[in-house]
Coordinates of C-alpha atoms in Angstrom, one line a residue:
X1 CA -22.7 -13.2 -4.3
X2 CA -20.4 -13.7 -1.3
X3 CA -21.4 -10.6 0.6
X4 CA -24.9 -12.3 0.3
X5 CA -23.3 -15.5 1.2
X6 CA -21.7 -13.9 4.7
X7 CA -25.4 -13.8 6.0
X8 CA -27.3 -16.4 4.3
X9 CA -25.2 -18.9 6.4
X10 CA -26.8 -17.5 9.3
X11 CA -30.2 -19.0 8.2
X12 CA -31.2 -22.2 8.9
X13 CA -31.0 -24.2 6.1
X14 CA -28.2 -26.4 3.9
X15 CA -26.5 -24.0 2.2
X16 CA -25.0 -24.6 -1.7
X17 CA -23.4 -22.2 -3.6
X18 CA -23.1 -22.8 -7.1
X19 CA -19.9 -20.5 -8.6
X20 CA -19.0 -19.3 -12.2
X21 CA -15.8 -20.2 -13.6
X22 CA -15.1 -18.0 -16.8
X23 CA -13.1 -15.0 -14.4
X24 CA -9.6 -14.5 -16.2
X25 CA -8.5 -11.2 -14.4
X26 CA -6.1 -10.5 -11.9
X27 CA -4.4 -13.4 -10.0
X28 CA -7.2 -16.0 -11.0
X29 CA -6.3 -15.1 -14.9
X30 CA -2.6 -16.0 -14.0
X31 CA -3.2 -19.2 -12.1
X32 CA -5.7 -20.3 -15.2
X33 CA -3.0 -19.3 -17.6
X34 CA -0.2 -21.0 -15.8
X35 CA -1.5 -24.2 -14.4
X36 CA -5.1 -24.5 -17.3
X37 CA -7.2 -24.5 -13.9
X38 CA -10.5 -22.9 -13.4
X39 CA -10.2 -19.4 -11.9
X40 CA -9.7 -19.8 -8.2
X41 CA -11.1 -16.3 -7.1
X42 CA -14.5 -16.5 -7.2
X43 CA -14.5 -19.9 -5.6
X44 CA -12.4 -18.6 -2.4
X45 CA -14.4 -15.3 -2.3
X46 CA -17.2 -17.7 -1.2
X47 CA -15.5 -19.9 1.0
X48 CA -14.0 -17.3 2.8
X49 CA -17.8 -15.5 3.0
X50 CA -18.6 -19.3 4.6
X51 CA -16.4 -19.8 6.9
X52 CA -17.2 -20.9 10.2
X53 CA -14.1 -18.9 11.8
X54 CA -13.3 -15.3 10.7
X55 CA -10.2 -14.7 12.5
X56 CA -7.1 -15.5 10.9
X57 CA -7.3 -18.5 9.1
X58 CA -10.2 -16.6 7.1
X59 CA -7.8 -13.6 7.0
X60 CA -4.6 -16.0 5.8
X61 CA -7.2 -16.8 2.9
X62 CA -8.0 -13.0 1.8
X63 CA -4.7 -11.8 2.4
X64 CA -3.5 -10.3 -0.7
X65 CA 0.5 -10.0 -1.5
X66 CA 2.4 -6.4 -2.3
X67 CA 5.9 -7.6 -2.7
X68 CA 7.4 -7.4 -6.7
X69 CA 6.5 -10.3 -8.4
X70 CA 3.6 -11.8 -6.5
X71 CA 1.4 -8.4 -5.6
X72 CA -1.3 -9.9 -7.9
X73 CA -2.0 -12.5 -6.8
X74 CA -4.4 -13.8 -3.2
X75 CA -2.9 -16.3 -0.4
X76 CA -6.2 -18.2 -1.1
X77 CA -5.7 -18.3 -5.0
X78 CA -2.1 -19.5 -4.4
X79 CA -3.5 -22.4 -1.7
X80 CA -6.5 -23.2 -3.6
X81 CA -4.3 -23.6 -6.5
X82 CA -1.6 -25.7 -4.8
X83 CA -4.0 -28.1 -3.4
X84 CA -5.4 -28.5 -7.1
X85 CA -1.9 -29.6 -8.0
X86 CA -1.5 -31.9 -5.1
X87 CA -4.7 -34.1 -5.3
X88 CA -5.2 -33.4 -8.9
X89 CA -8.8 -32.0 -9.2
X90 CA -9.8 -28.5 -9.2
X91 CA -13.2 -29.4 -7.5
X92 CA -11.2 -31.5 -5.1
X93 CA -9.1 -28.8 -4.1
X94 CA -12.3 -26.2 -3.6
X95 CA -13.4 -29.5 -1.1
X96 CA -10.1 -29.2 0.5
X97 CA -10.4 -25.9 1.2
X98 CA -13.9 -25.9 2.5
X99 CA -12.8 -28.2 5.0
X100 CA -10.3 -26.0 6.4
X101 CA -12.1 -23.1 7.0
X102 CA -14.8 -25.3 8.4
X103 CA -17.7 -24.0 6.0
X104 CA -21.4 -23.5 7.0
X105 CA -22.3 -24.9 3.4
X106 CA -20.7 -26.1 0.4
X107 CA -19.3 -23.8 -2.5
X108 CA -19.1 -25.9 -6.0
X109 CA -17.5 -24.3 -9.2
X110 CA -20.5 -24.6 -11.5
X111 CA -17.9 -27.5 -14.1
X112 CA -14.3 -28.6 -13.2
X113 CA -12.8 -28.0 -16.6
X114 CA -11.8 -24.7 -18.0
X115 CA -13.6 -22.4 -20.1
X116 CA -13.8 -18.6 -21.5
X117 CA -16.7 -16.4 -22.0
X118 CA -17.4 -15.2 -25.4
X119 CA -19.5 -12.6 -26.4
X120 CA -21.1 -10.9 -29.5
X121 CA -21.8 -7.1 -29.6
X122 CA -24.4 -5.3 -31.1
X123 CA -21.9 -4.2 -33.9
X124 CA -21.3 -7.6 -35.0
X125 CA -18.2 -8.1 -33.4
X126 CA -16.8 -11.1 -30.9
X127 CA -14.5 -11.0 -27.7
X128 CA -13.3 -13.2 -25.7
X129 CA -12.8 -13.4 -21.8
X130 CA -14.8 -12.1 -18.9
X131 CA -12.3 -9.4 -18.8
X132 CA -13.2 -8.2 -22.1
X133 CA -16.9 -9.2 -22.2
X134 CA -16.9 -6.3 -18.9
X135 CA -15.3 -3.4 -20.9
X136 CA -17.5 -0.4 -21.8
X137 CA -18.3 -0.5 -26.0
X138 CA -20.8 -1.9 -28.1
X139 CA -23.6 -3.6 -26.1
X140 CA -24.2 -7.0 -25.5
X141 CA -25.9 -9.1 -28.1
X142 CA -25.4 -12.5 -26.5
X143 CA -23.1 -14.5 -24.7
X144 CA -21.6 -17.9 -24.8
X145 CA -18.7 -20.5 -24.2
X146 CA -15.8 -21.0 -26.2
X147 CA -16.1 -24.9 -25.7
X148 CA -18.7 -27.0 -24.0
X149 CA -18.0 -28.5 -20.5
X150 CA -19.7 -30.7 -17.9
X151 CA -21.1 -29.5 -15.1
X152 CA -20.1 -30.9 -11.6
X153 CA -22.3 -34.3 -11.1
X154 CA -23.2 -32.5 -7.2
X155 CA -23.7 -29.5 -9.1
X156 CA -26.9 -31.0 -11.1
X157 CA -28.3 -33.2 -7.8
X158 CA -28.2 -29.4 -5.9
X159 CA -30.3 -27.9 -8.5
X160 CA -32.8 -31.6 -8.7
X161 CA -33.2 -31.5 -5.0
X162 CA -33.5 -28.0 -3.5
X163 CA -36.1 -26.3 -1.9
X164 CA -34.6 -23.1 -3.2
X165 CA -32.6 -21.6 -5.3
X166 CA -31.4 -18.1 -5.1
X167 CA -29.8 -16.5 -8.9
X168 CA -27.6 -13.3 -8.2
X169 CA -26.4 -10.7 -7.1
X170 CA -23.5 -10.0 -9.3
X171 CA -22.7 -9.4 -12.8
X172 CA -25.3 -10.0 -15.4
X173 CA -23.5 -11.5 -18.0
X174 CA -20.1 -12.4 -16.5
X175 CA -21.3 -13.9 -13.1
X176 CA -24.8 -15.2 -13.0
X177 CA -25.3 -15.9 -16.9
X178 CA -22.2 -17.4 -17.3
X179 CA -23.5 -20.5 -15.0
X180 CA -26.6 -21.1 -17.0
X181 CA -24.3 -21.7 -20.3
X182 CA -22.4 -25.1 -18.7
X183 CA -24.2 -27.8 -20.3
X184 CA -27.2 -29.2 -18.5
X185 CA -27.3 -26.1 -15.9
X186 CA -30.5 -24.7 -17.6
X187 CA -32.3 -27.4 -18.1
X188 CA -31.9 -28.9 -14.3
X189 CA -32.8 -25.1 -13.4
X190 CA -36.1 -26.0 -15.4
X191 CA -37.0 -29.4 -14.0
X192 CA -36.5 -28.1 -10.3
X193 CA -39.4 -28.6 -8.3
X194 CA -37.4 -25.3 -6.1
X195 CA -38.7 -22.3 -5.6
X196 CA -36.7 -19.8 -7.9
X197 CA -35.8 -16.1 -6.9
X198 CA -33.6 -13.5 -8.5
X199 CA -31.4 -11.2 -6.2
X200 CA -31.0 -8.1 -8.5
X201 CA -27.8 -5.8 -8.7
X202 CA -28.0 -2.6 -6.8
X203 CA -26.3 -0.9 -9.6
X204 CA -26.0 -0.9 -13.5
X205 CA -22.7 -2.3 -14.2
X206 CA -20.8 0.0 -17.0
X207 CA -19.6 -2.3 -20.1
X208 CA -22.9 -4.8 -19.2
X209 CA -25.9 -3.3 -18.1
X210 CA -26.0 0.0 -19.5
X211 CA -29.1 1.4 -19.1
X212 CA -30.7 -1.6 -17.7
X213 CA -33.6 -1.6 -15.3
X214 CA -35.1 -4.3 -13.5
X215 CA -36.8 -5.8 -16.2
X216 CA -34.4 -5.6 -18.5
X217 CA -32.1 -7.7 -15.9
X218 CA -34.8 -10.6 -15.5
X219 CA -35.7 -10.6 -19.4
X220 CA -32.5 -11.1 -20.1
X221 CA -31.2 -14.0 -17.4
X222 CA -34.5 -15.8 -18.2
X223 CA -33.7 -15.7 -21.8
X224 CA -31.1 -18.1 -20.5
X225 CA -32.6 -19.5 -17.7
X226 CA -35.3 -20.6 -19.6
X227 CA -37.7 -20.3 -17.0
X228 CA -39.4 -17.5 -15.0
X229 CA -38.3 -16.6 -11.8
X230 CA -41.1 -17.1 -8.9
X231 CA -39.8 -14.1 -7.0
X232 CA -37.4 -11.3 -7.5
X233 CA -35.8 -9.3 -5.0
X234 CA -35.4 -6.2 -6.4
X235 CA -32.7 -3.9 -4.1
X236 CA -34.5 0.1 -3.7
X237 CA -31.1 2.3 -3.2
X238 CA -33.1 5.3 -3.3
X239 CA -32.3 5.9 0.6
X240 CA -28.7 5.8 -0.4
X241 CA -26.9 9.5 0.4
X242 CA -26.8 11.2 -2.8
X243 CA -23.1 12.2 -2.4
X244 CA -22.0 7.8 -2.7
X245 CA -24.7 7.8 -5.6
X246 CA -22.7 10.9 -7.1
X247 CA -19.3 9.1 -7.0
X248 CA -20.9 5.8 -8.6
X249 CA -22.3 8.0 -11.3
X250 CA -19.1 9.8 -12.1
X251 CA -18.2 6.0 -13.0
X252 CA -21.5 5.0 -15.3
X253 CA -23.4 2.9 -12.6
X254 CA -26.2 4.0 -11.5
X255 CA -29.1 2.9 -9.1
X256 CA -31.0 -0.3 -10.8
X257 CA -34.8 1.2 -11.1
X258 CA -37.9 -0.9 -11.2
X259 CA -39.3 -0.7 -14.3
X260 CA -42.1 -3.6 -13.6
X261 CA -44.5 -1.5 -11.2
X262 CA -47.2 -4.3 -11.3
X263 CA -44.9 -7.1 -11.8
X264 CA -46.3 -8.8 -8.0
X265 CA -43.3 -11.5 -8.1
X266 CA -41.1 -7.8 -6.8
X267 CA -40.1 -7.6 -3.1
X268 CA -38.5 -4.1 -2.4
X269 CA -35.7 -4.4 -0.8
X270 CA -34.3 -1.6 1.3
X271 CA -31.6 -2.2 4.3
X272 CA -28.6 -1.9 2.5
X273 CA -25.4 -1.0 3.8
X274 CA -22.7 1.5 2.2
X275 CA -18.7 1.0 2.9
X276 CA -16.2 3.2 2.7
X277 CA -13.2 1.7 -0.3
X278 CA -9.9 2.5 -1.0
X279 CA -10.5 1.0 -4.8
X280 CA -9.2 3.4 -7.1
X281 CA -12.5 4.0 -8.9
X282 CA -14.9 4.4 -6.4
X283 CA -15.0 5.9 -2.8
X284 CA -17.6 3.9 -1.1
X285 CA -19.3 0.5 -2.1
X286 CA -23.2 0.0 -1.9
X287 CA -24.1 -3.7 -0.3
X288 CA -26.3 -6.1 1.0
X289 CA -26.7 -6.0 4.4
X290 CA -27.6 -8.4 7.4
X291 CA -30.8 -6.4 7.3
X292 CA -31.4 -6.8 3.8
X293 CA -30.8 -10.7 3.8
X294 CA -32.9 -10.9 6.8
X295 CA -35.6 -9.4 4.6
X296 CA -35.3 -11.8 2.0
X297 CA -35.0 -14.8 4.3
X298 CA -38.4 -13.6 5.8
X299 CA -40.4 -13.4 2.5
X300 CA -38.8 -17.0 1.6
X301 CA -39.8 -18.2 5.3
X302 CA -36.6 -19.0 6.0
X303 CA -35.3 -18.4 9.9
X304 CA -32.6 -16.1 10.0
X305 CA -30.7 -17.8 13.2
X306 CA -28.5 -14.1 13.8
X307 CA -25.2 -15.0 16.1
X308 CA -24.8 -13.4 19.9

């Protein structure tokens, strides 16, 4: 969802971004461990996508540490964190943070309170934690939270009041489903008067979406949703070279197909862009681009408002 975020602040409109909390990897599983916060990570992957600046304040805020000890964990994670100490409030602290790298829109964790993702496989069996949830086994028979929690107060009047509301990209289950299982989330997502899109994933995820097309991905996020999407986005990597599809085969993802030929809620999406990585699993990453948000922002109507 960030990379999407990065240009969808370029349109003109009042931007909200609405973030899952259930992450317990990496630095953000530390932090939740250590100080029973909400994962920062997601949270300052999106304020970092927003910021107004992108020099080194937004740098300070990705920088990432490799000395013993601390190489885990994000400069961002670590402030986000602090400032949660200091006034308190884990959504205060993500308000903090927003100010000082002067956001174009506002990023919300989706609840305040700390939770983990549970899921049930199709072999009967239960884990616990986004981390586990993501690992390739059984499939997925359904996910939910090991507790119930509130959602944010400004979380619910975003959803009441907006003109539109954009679900995805990112993990099926982990990222996007996760939201809709906060208490209250799916139902304000029903009462909306917004218009509702999906953004679909460019590729299957392995452990997830195995196998998925695109109808497989809407079926199952308006199984939690509880209501149909009005359009969905669905992103074509079929002009992708076929030596960075190779590399994301030898991993298990592959390109998301359209299954729904004569769904007419699908928008092709094409422009996207491919980055060279120096992750250990795969050599180049397939994204949105400026392109490909300008495309959706044109079939919503929205001015794109690109910067000189």
């Amino acid at each position: 969802m960030s990379t999407v975020a990065r240009y969808l602040k370029h349109c003109d409109v009042k931007l909200s971004l609405i973030v899952t909390i259930t992450d317990d990897g990496g630095s953000s599983g530390i932090l939740r461990q250590i100080m029973a916060i909400p994962p920062p990570g997601d949270v300052r992957n999106n304020l970092v996508a927003l910021a107004e600046d992108e020099g080194v304040l937004r740098r300070l805020f990705s920088f990432r540490f490799s000395s013993e000890g601390i190489q885990r964990h994000s400069l961002g994670n670590l402030i986000i964190a602090g400032l949660s100490e200091m006034l308190g409030s884990f959504p205060e602290a993500v308000t903090a943070a927003s100010r000082l790298l002067r956001t174009r829109g506002e990023v919300f964790p989706v609840s305040g309170e700390e939770v983990h993702l549970v899921a049930q496989l199709d072999d009967g069996s239960i884990v616990q934690g986004e981390t586990a949830v993501a690992l390739v086994g059984p499939k997925i028979r359904r996910v939910f939270l090991d507790r119930e929690v509130r959602p944010l107060p400004e979380v619910l009047e975003r959803l009441r009041n907006a003109d539109t509301i954009l679900v995805g990209p990112g993990s099926l289950y982990t990222s996007v489903v996760s939201n809709f299982l906060v208490k209250g989330i799916s139902e304000a997502f029903c009462n909306t008067s917004a218009e509702v899109a999906y953004i679909s994933n460019i590729m299957t995820q392995p452990g997830e979406t195995d196998g998925f097309g695109l109808k497989k991905h809407v079926d199952t996020l308006e199984q939690y949703t509880k209501r149909s999407f009005d359009k969905v986005f669905w992103a074509d990597a079929s002009n992708i070279d076929k030596s960075v599809l190779k590399d994301y085969s030898s991993n298990g993802a592959f390109p998301v197909q359209n299954d729904t030929p004569d769904d007419g809620r699908v928008m092709r999406i094409d422009r996207l862009s491919v980055e060279y990585t120096y992750d250990k699993e795969y050599k180049y990453v397939i994204r949105h681009s400026e392109e490909s948000i300008m495309q959706i922002s044109n079939y919503l109507g929205i001015t794109y408002e690109k910067d000189n």
